[in-house]
Amino acid sequence: MDSVVAWTTWATLMGFVGLAALALTAAGPAAGRIGVDTLTAVTTRLSRVAVALGVLAVPAVLTDLAHGASASGGYAYGAAWNTVYDGSNDGRLSGLELTFVLIGAALLAPLTVRKVAAGPARRWLLAAGLVAGAVALGTTKFPDAVPDDWGRAVFETGMWMLHLLGSAVWIGGMVGLLLLALPGAVAPTARGAFWSPAIRRFSAAAMSCVAAIALSGLFLYWEHVDGPTQLITTMYGRVLGVKIIIFGALLLLGAVNQFWLHPRVEALRAAGDRRPLHMILIRRFPAVLAVEVLLGLAVLFVAPFLHGSARNQAYQADVAEHSRVALAPDRLPKLDPKESSTSTWVWGTAETAAVIAVMGAGYRLSGRVARRRANAATTAATNDQGDLVEA
């Protein structure tokens, strides 16, 4: 039950952020090029689901707080409510989390009305709602005490924000695309003009998110794991290993979309395929996307099991094994945080440059593949038509 509550909290907060980001940066601009009706339909569908997730995040967060406030392992909602803005740092962060997710939902609520969804306030409301949702998500990793080392605390918080926001925009965006693939969001006559630029825009955002997740993940790995063997010998490492495997599967499916599926759809359209675009997409794109969404939600389910660090777990296991006196788990010693050196910064800079280069090259390469296949399909279709005219 605890895992379900934690998963619901993460899924609602990240879903809200991802849907708002998709409507603002990918689906909205693609729909706006087609016309007001398409922009209205896309904006209202994404906004309605986002508002619902924002509202559902409130009881999810309160339930999580209620479980932590209960001494018997149950759910003390009254005690949880009393901790909100109680003067402590934890209380302030919990209060800010609830406040900002409600503010975000309130900002997006007008966009659920068709008359407002395509109006001039659309971008401002989406941007403000996205910022509010990002703050609500960030409060889960903001420091709950005045740090001794402000530089390290700011850097760690920045890495967590990259990790959380990258995951939210990527996973929430996939959920949003799946929602738009369902009937009623985009008119059949507009699907051909909508999906290609929408997918391309989201691909750029998704690759940026993958880069953010990879870079922040490498830092968190360096901070909490001392070598690959701890991925097997510690509970933290095994859970992290499962998360890495799921993330790898997500990357593989994303590559299938980027380098095979999307270029193939482009080629079919360029060749004059007269079937409705949704027939092509419904059979290929949403099926792969649905699997990606399930894997993304699986990552959110696994993540709350990452407690402590593999370094401390391995160290404490060694101390307990060689101690002559039985030690309670809460009395076991802990290692000091890792200290960065010059080589750490050199390797970190090299990794950052490598990840950015690979993501950028991948995006450019996938674009070239799509253009080549589309051009080849157009040439073949033109030659076929010429042969028919001569005959």
Tab-separated table of N, CA and C in Angstrom, residues 53-129:
chain	number	residue	atom	x	y	z
A	53	LEU	N	-5.302	15.577	-12.654
A	53	LEU	CA	-4.122	15.054	-11.967
A	53	LEU	C	-3.667	15.999	-10.858
A	54	GLY	N	-3.730	17.316	-11.123
A	54	GLY	CA	-3.346	18.279	-10.098
A	54	GLY	C	-4.231	18.194	-8.869
A	55	VAL	N	-5.530	18.023	-9.082
A	55	VAL	CA	-6.456	17.891	-7.960
A	55	VAL	C	-6.220	16.582	-7.221
A	56	LEU	N	-5.994	15.488	-7.962
A	56	LEU	CA	-5.760	14.188	-7.328
A	56	LEU	C	-4.441	14.155	-6.562
A	57	ALA	N	-3.501	15.022	-6.941
A	57	ALA	CA	-2.223	15.048	-6.229
A	57	ALA	C	-2.389	15.472	-4.774
A	58	VAL	N	-3.389	16.284	-4.486
A	58	VAL	CA	-3.584	16.778	-3.115
A	58	VAL	C	-3.891	15.636	-2.145
A	59	PRO	N	-4.932	14.799	-2.385
A	59	PRO	CA	-5.158	13.676	-1.467
A	59	PRO	C	-4.010	12.674	-1.466
A	60	ALA	N	-3.304	12.544	-2.614
A	60	ALA	CA	-2.168	11.622	-2.645
A	60	ALA	C	-1.059	12.105	-1.715
A	61	VAL	N	-0.740	13.389	-1.772
A	61	VAL	CA	0.296	13.947	-0.897
A	61	VAL	C	-0.129	13.866	0.564
A	62	LEU	N	-1.400	14.202	0.840
A	62	LEU	CA	-1.894	14.136	2.222
A	62	LEU	C	-1.873	12.711	2.756
A	63	THR	N	-2.196	11.739	1.915
A	63	THR	CA	-2.155	10.336	2.346
A	63	THR	C	-0.731	9.917	2.678
A	64	ASP	N	0.221	10.368	1.869
A	64	ASP	CA	1.622	10.063	2.153
A	64	ASP	C	2.050	10.694	3.475
A	65	LEU	N	1.638	11.942	3.697
A	65	LEU	CA	1.958	12.604	4.970
A	65	LEU	C	1.263	11.923	6.143
A	66	ALA	N	0.030	11.466	5.918
A	66	ALA	CA	-0.731	10.809	6.985
A	66	ALA	C	-0.074	9.511	7.415
A	67	HIS	N	0.487	8.804	6.462
A	67	HIS	CA	1.161	7.546	6.822
A	67	HIS	C	2.421	7.832	7.641
A	68	GLY	N	3.155	8.898	7.267
A	68	GLY	CA	4.350	9.251	8.021
A	68	GLY	C	4.041	9.789	9.398
A	69	ALA	N	2.838	10.388	9.574
A	69	ALA	CA	2.463	10.962	10.870
A	69	ALA	C	1.867	9.949	11.822
A	70	SER	N	1.544	8.756	11.316
A	70	SER	CA	0.917	7.735	12.160
A	70	SER	C	1.977	6.917	12.883
A	71	ALA	N	1.810	6.775	14.194
A	71	ALA	CA	2.759	5.985	14.981
A	71	ALA	C	2.506	4.491	14.847
A	72	SER	N	1.307	4.107	14.417
A	72	SER	CA	0.946	2.686	14.346
A	72	SER	C	1.073	2.117	12.944
A	73	GLY	N	1.550	2.913	11.996
A	73	GLY	CA	1.666	2.432	10.636
A	73	GLY	C	0.418	2.636	9.802
A	74	GLY	N	-0.591	3.318	10.362
A	74	GLY	CA	-1.820	3.584	9.629
A	74	GLY	C	-1.761	4.923	8.933
A	75	TYR	N	-2.912	5.621	8.966
A	75	TYR	CA	-2.995	6.904	8.272
A	75	TYR	C	-3.684	7.914	9.179
A	76	ALA	N	-2.900	8.841	9.713
A	76	ALA	CA	-3.418	9.858	10.620
A	76	ALA	C	-3.571	11.169	9.850
A	77	TYR	N	-4.736	11.342	9.222
A	77	TYR	CA	-4.940	12.511	8.367
A	77	TYR	C	-4.987	13.806	9.176
A	78	GLY	N	-5.565	13.756	10.348
A	78	GLY	CA	-5.613	14.956	11.180
A	78	GLY	C	-4.225	15.423	11.563
A	79	ALA	N	-3.386	14.483	11.990
A	79	ALA	CA	-2.016	14.835	12.356
A	79	ALA	C	-1.244	15.328	11.144
A	80	ALA	N	-1.505	14.721	9.980
A	80	ALA	CA	-0.819	15.144	8.759
A	80	ALA	C	-1.198	16.571	8.390
A	81	TRP	N	-2.485	16.884	8.495
A	81	TRP	CA	-2.936	18.227	8.162
A	81	TRP	C	-2.322	19.266	9.104
A	82	ASN	N	-2.140	18.890	10.373
A	82	ASN	CA	-1.560	19.816	11.342
A	82	ASN	C	-0.078	20.087	11.090
A	83	THR	N	0.592	19.190	10.357
A	83	THR	CA	2.016	19.407	10.073
A	83	THR	C	2.235	20.403	8.938
A	84	VAL	N	1.183	20.661	8.136
A	84	VAL	CA	1.312	21.571	7.003
A	84	VAL	C	1.461	23.007	7.519
A	85	TYR	N	2.531	23.671	7.115
A	85	TYR	CA	2.826	25.038	7.561
A	85	TYR	C	2.825	25.145	9.089
A	86	ASP	N	3.452	24.141	9.753
A	86	ASP	CA	3.484	24.158	11.216
A	86	ASP	C	4.692	24.909	11.765
A	87	GLY	N	5.452	25.541	10.912
A	87	GLY	CA	6.630	26.284	11.352
A	87	GLY	C	7.932	25.555	11.121
A	88	SER	N	7.875	24.236	10.916
A	88	SER	CA	9.089	23.471	10.634
A	88	SER	C	9.392	23.534	9.139
A	89	ASN	N	10.629	23.194	8.784
A	89	ASN	CA	11.005	23.195	7.367
A	89	ASN	C	10.225	22.137	6.586
A	90	ASP	N	10.049	20.955	7.195
A	90	ASP	CA	9.260	19.916	6.537
A	90	ASP	C	7.826	20.381	6.322
A	91	GLY	N	7.264	21.058	7.322
A	91	GLY	CA	5.895	21.549	7.203
A	91	GLY	C	5.758	22.596	6.109
A	92	ARG	N	6.755	23.465	5.997
A	92	ARG	CA	6.713	24.489	4.948
A	92	ARG	C	6.797	23.847	3.561
A	93	LEU	N	7.693	22.875	3.420
A	93	LEU	CA	7.833	22.223	2.119
A	93	LEU	C	6.566	21.467	1.740
A	94	SER	N	5.957	20.771	2.711
A	94	SER	CA	4.703	20.071	2.435
A	94	SER	C	3.600	21.056	2.058
A	95	GLY	N	3.559	22.174	2.776
A	95	GLY	CA	2.555	23.183	2.463
A	95	GLY	C	2.762	23.782	1.083
A	96	LEU	N	4.027	24.058	0.732
A	96	LEU	CA	4.314	24.598	-0.594
A	96	LEU	C	3.965	23.603	-1.692
A	97	GLU	N	4.223	22.334	-1.436
A	97	GLU	CA	3.880	21.306	-2.419
A	97	GLU	C	2.386	21.302	-2.700
A	98	LEU	N	1.567	21.308	-1.651
A	98	LEU	CA	0.110	21.316	-1.810
A	98	LEU	C	-0.371	22.627	-2.433
A	99	THR	N	0.198	23.732	-1.977
A	99	THR	CA	-0.245	25.033	-2.464
A	99	THR	C	0.038	25.207	-3.946
A	100	PHE	N	1.246	24.885	-4.363
A	100	PHE	CA	1.624	25.135	-5.748
A	100	PHE	C	0.952	24.178	-6.726
A	101	VAL	N	0.687	22.946	-6.315
A	101	VAL	CA	-0.013	22.057	-7.243
A	101	VAL	C	-1.453	22.521	-7.421
A	102	LEU	N	-2.061	23.072	-6.365
A	102	LEU	CA	-3.407	23.627	-6.492
A	102	LEU	C	-3.397	24.902	-7.340
A	103	ILE	N	-2.357	25.726	-7.177
A	103	ILE	CA	-2.238	26.923	-8.005
A	103	ILE	C	-2.104	26.531	-9.480
A	104	GLY	N	-1.292	25.527	-9.740
A	104	GLY	CA	-1.129	25.059	-11.111
A	104	GLY	C	-2.436	24.568	-11.706
A	105	ALA	N	-3.193	23.782	-10.927
A	105	ALA	CA	-4.482	23.292	-11.411
A	105	ALA	C	-5.451	24.440	-11.654
A	106	ALA	N	-5.430	25.453	-10.767
A	106	ALA	CA	-6.320	26.605	-10.940
A	106	ALA	C	-5.955	27.405	-12.181
A	107	LEU	N	-4.662	27.516	-12.486
A	107	LEU	CA	-4.232	28.256	-13.675
A	107	LEU	C	-4.649	27.559	-14.965
A	108	LEU	N	-4.636	26.227	-14.961
A	108	LEU	CA	-5.013	25.484	-16.166
A	108	LEU	C	-6.515	25.265	-16.282
A	109	ALA	N	-7.243	25.483	-15.187
A	109	ALA	CA	-8.691	25.238	-15.213
A	109	ALA	C	-9.422	26.043	-16.284
A	110	PRO	N	-9.098	27.344	-16.509
A	110	PRO	CA	-9.804	28.079	-17.575
A	110	PRO	C	-9.613	27.468	-18.960
A	111	LEU	N	-8.505	26.761	-19.167
A	111	LEU	CA	-8.226	26.176	-20.479
A	111	LEU	C	-9.064	24.946	-20.759
A	112	THR	N	-9.801	24.478	-19.766
A	112	THR	CA	-10.716	23.358	-20.004
A	112	THR	C	-11.995	23.828	-20.691
A	113	VAL	N	-12.177	25.144	-20.782
A	113	VAL	CA	-13.331	25.738	-21.474
A	113	VAL	C	-12.910	26.066	-22.901
A	114	ARG	N	-13.662	25.636	-23.875
A	114	ARG	CA	-13.276	25.775	-25.268
A	114	ARG	C	-13.093	27.227	-25.694
A	115	LYS	N	-13.851	28.147	-25.146
A	115	LYS	CA	-13.741	29.549	-25.546
A	115	LYS	C	-12.418	30.163	-25.116
A	116	VAL	N	-11.827	29.614	-24.059
A	116	VAL	CA	-10.569	30.164	-23.538
A	116	VAL	C	-9.359	29.415	-24.086
A	117	ALA	N	-9.558	28.148	-24.467
A	117	ALA	CA	-8.443	27.263	-24.803
A	117	ALA	C	-7.580	27.766	-25.947
A	118	ALA	N	-8.158	28.460	-26.903
A	118	ALA	CA	-7.386	28.960	-28.041
A	118	ALA	C	-7.185	30.467	-27.988
A	119	GLY	N	-7.488	31.087	-26.868
A	119	GLY	CA	-7.376	32.533	-26.731
A	119	GLY	C	-5.959	32.994	-26.487
A	120	PRO	N	-5.748	34.271	-26.385
A	120	PRO	CA	-4.398	34.825	-26.192
A	120	PRO	C	-3.781	34.480	-24.837
A	121	ALA	N	-4.614	34.109	-23.874
A	121	ALA	CA	-4.085	33.785	-22.541
A	121	ALA	C	-3.574	32.350	-22.444
A	122	ARG	N	-3.747	31.558	-23.497
A	122	ARG	CA	-3.398	30.135	-23.438
A	122	ARG	C	-1.933	29.917	-23.051
A	123	ARG	N	-1.020	30.569	-23.760
A	123	ARG	CA	0.403	30.362	-23.481
A	123	ARG	C	0.778	30.809	-22.076
A	124	TRP	N	0.261	31.954	-21.651
A	124	TRP	CA	0.607	32.458	-20.321
A	124	TRP	C	0.082	31.542	-19.224
A	125	LEU	N	-1.130	31.051	-19.391
A	125	LEU	CA	-1.697	30.148	-18.382
A	125	LEU	C	-0.923	28.834	-18.342
A	126	LEU	N	-0.591	28.297	-19.515
A	126	LEU	CA	0.179	27.051	-19.554
A	126	LEU	C	1.565	27.240	-18.946
A	127	ALA	N	2.228	28.342	-19.285
A	127	ALA	CA	3.573	28.596	-18.746
A	127	ALA	C	3.533	28.774	-17.229
A	128	ALA	N	2.559	29.543	-16.747
A	128	ALA	CA	2.449	29.759	-15.295
A	128	ALA	C	2.094	28.467	-14.578
A	129	GLY	N	1.185	27.686	-15.152
A	129	GLY	CA	0.824	26.402	-14.551
A	129	GLY	C	1.995	25.442	-14.530
